[in-house]
Coordinates of C-alpha atoms in Angstrom, one line a residue:
M27 CA 41.1 -29.8 -40.1
K28 CA 43.4 -30.9 -43.2
L29 CA 46.6 -32.3 -43.1
V30 CA 48.2 -32.5 -45.2
V31 CA 51.4 -35.1 -45.8
V32 CA 53.7 -34.6 -48.8
S33 CA 56.1 -37.8 -48.8
A34 CA 59.1 -38.2 -52.0
G35 CA 60.1 -41.6 -50.6
L36 CA 60.9 -43.5 -53.9
S37 CA 60.7 -47.4 -52.6
V38 CA 58.4 -49.6 -51.7
P39 CA 58.0 -50.2 -48.8
S40 CA 59.9 -46.5 -47.7
S41 CA 61.3 -45.5 -44.5
T42 CA 60.6 -41.8 -46.1
R43 CA 56.6 -43.4 -45.9
L44 CA 56.8 -44.7 -42.7
L45 CA 58.2 -41.6 -40.9
A46 CA 55.6 -39.2 -42.5
D47 CA 52.3 -41.7 -41.2
R48 CA 54.6 -42.2 -37.2
L49 CA 54.1 -38.4 -37.4
A50 CA 50.8 -37.2 -38.6
A51 CA 49.9 -40.2 -36.4
A52 CA 51.0 -37.9 -33.9
V53 CA 50.0 -34.8 -35.2
G54 CA 46.6 -36.5 -35.2
R55 CA 46.5 -37.8 -31.5
Q56 CA 47.9 -34.3 -30.7
V57 CA 44.8 -32.1 -32.4
A58 CA 41.2 -32.4 -30.2
A59 CA 39.2 -31.6 -33.8
E60 CA 38.6 -34.0 -36.2
V61 CA 42.3 -34.3 -38.4
E62 CA 40.7 -35.0 -42.2
L63 CA 44.1 -36.8 -44.0
E64 CA 45.7 -36.6 -47.1
V65 CA 49.3 -38.5 -48.0
V66 CA 51.2 -37.1 -51.7
E67 CA 52.8 -39.6 -52.9
L68 CA 55.4 -37.8 -54.9
R69 CA 56.7 -40.8 -56.9
D70 CA 53.1 -41.2 -58.5
L71 CA 53.9 -37.5 -59.7
A72 CA 57.3 -38.2 -61.1
V73 CA 56.1 -37.9 -65.0
E74 CA 53.9 -35.5 -64.2
I75 CA 55.6 -33.0 -63.1
A76 CA 58.0 -33.4 -65.3
H77 CA 55.9 -32.5 -67.3
N78 CA 55.0 -29.4 -66.1
F79 CA 58.0 -28.1 -66.2
T80 CA 57.4 -28.3 -69.9
N81 CA 54.3 -27.4 -70.7
G82 CA 53.5 -25.3 -67.8
F83 CA 50.2 -27.7 -66.9
P84 CA 49.8 -30.3 -64.0
G85 CA 47.8 -33.0 -65.3
R86 CA 45.1 -34.3 -63.5
R87 CA 46.8 -36.1 -60.4
L88 CA 49.3 -33.0 -59.8
A89 CA 46.8 -30.5 -59.6
G90 CA 44.6 -32.0 -57.6
A91 CA 48.0 -33.0 -54.7
Q92 CA 48.5 -28.6 -55.5
E93 CA 45.1 -28.4 -54.9
A94 CA 45.2 -30.4 -51.3
V95 CA 49.2 -28.6 -50.7
T96 CA 47.7 -25.4 -50.9
G97 CA 43.2 -25.5 -48.3
A98 CA 45.6 -27.3 -45.9
D99 CA 45.6 -26.5 -43.0
G100 CA 48.9 -28.0 -41.8
L101 CA 51.7 -30.2 -44.0
I102 CA 54.2 -32.4 -43.4
V103 CA 57.0 -33.0 -45.7
V104 CA 59.8 -35.6 -45.7
T105 CA 62.1 -36.5 -48.3
P106 CA 65.2 -39.1 -48.0
V107 CA 68.7 -37.4 -47.7
F108 CA 69.8 -37.1 -51.5
T109 CA 73.7 -36.4 -52.0
A110 CA 73.3 -34.6 -48.6
S111 CA 70.5 -32.4 -49.9
Y112 CA 65.9 -33.2 -50.4
S113 CA 65.8 -35.2 -53.6
G114 CA 65.2 -33.8 -56.8
L115 CA 62.0 -34.8 -56.8
F116 CA 60.6 -33.3 -53.9
K117 CA 62.2 -29.7 -54.0
S118 CA 60.9 -30.3 -58.8
F119 CA 57.2 -30.1 -56.6
F120 CA 57.7 -27.3 -53.9
D121 CA 59.0 -25.4 -57.9
V122 CA 55.9 -26.1 -59.9
L123 CA 53.5 -25.3 -56.7
D124 CA 51.4 -20.9 -56.9
K125 CA 54.9 -18.7 -55.1
D126 CA 51.8 -17.9 -52.6
A127 CA 50.9 -21.4 -51.7
L128 CA 52.1 -22.2 -48.8
A129 CA 52.7 -18.6 -47.3
G130 CA 51.5 -18.3 -44.3
K131 CA 50.9 -22.9 -43.7
P132 CA 52.8 -24.3 -41.1
V133 CA 54.8 -27.2 -41.9
L134 CA 56.7 -29.4 -40.5
I135 CA 60.2 -30.7 -41.4
A136 CA 61.7 -34.2 -42.0
A137 CA 63.9 -36.0 -43.2
T138 CA 65.2 -39.6 -43.3
G139 CA 68.5 -40.6 -44.2
G140 CA 71.6 -44.0 -44.2
T141 CA 73.7 -42.1 -41.0
A142 CA 73.6 -39.0 -38.7
R143 CA 75.4 -37.2 -40.4
H144 CA 73.7 -35.9 -43.1
S145 CA 70.9 -34.8 -39.8
L146 CA 71.9 -30.9 -41.3
V147 CA 69.6 -31.1 -43.4
L148 CA 67.0 -30.2 -42.0
E149 CA 68.1 -26.7 -40.9
H150 CA 70.7 -26.6 -43.9
A151 CA 68.7 -27.6 -47.1
L152 CA 65.0 -27.7 -45.9
R153 CA 64.3 -25.1 -43.7
P154 CA 65.7 -22.4 -45.4
M155 CA 63.8 -23.5 -48.5
F156 CA 60.3 -23.6 -46.1
A157 CA 61.3 -19.9 -45.1
Y158 CA 61.7 -18.5 -48.8
L159 CA 57.8 -20.0 -49.5
R160 CA 57.0 -18.2 -46.6
A161 CA 55.3 -20.6 -44.6
V162 CA 55.3 -21.1 -40.7
V163 CA 57.6 -23.8 -40.2
V164 CA 57.9 -25.7 -36.2
P165 CA 60.4 -25.5 -34.5
T166 CA 61.6 -29.0 -34.4
G167 CA 62.8 -31.2 -37.3
V168 CA 62.5 -35.0 -37.2
Y169 CA 65.9 -37.0 -39.1
A170 CA 65.6 -41.0 -38.9
A171 CA 68.7 -42.5 -40.4
S172 CA 68.6 -46.1 -40.1
E173 CA 69.9 -46.1 -36.9
D174 CA 67.2 -44.8 -34.7
W175 CA 64.1 -46.3 -36.0
G176 CA 63.4 -48.6 -33.2
A177 CA 66.2 -46.8 -31.3
E178 CA 65.2 -44.0 -28.1
G179 CA 64.9 -40.6 -29.7
L180 CA 62.9 -41.0 -32.3
E181 CA 60.2 -40.6 -30.1
G182 CA 59.9 -37.9 -28.8
R183 CA 61.1 -35.4 -31.5
I184 CA 58.2 -37.1 -33.3
E185 CA 55.8 -36.1 -30.2
R186 CA 57.7 -32.9 -29.9
A187 CA 57.7 -31.8 -33.6
A188 CA 53.9 -33.2 -33.6
K189 CA 53.0 -31.1 -30.3
E190 CA 54.0 -27.5 -32.3
L191 CA 52.8 -28.3 -35.3
A192 CA 49.4 -29.6 -34.0
A193 CA 49.4 -25.6 -31.5
L194 CA 50.4 -23.4 -35.0
M195 CA 47.6 -25.5 -37.1
T196 CA 45.2 -24.7 -34.0
G197 CA 45.8 -21.8 -33.1
L198 CA 45.3 -20.3 -37.1
A199 CA 42.6 -21.8 -38.1
A200 CA 40.6 -20.5 -34.6
A201 CA 41.7 -17.2 -35.9
G202 CA 42.5 -16.9 -39.1
R203 CA 45.5 -17.5 -41.4
P204 CA 46.1 -13.8 -42.9
E205 CA 45.7 -13.4 -46.7
P206 CA 50.2 -13.5 -48.3
E207 CA 50.1 -9.9 -48.5
E208 CA 49.3 -8.7 -45.3
L209 CA 52.6 -11.8 -43.9
P210 CA 55.4 -10.1 -42.6
V211 CA 59.4 -11.7 -45.2
I212 CA 61.1 -12.2 -42.3
P213 CA 64.8 -13.0 -43.5
F214 CA 66.0 -15.7 -42.5
A215 CA 68.8 -14.9 -39.7
D216 CA 66.3 -12.9 -38.0
Q217 CA 64.8 -16.4 -38.0
L218 CA 67.5 -18.5 -36.9
A219 CA 67.6 -15.7 -34.5
R220 CA 64.4 -15.9 -33.3
L221 CA 64.7 -19.6 -32.8
S222 CA 68.1 -20.0 -31.1
A223 CA 66.7 -17.0 -28.5
S224 CA 63.7 -19.8 -27.3

């Protein structure tokens, strides 16, 4: 079973990467099967992503990252918050993926920011984007503000989200993921209604 982490952190060390690593470790603890983990650091692909927009072709490393994401059984995606939304680098990476690359794929969304006031980025930016890409987004998103590190609550959210992603990955792996054209397109409003009812 393959788990791919996409981290859009820019600094070294990065709180975005730290959150990504904690989420990946939690998913690994929840999955009974052996998990192959691959981390895609978008910081290292920034130039190739820009070139892909201008010439239409991915460079070698970007092509490898695209292949990893497309072949994953589950994804963890983590972005820092810039101007109350995901970073441009984060969005650009998903813009250069094939339109069907994430169809039916389980995705755990997460973000980091300097203040808790940006926590709604998960629901207002990330969840709609991945719903549009026809991914299966787990109900629990994880946001970590600066004050959340070491505070109560963050680990619980990490474990809950990891459990949800592991369940989806295990279930889809057992059933076999349907082909993209077999997947129904569910409007975002209907998805929100279903989440509210559960």
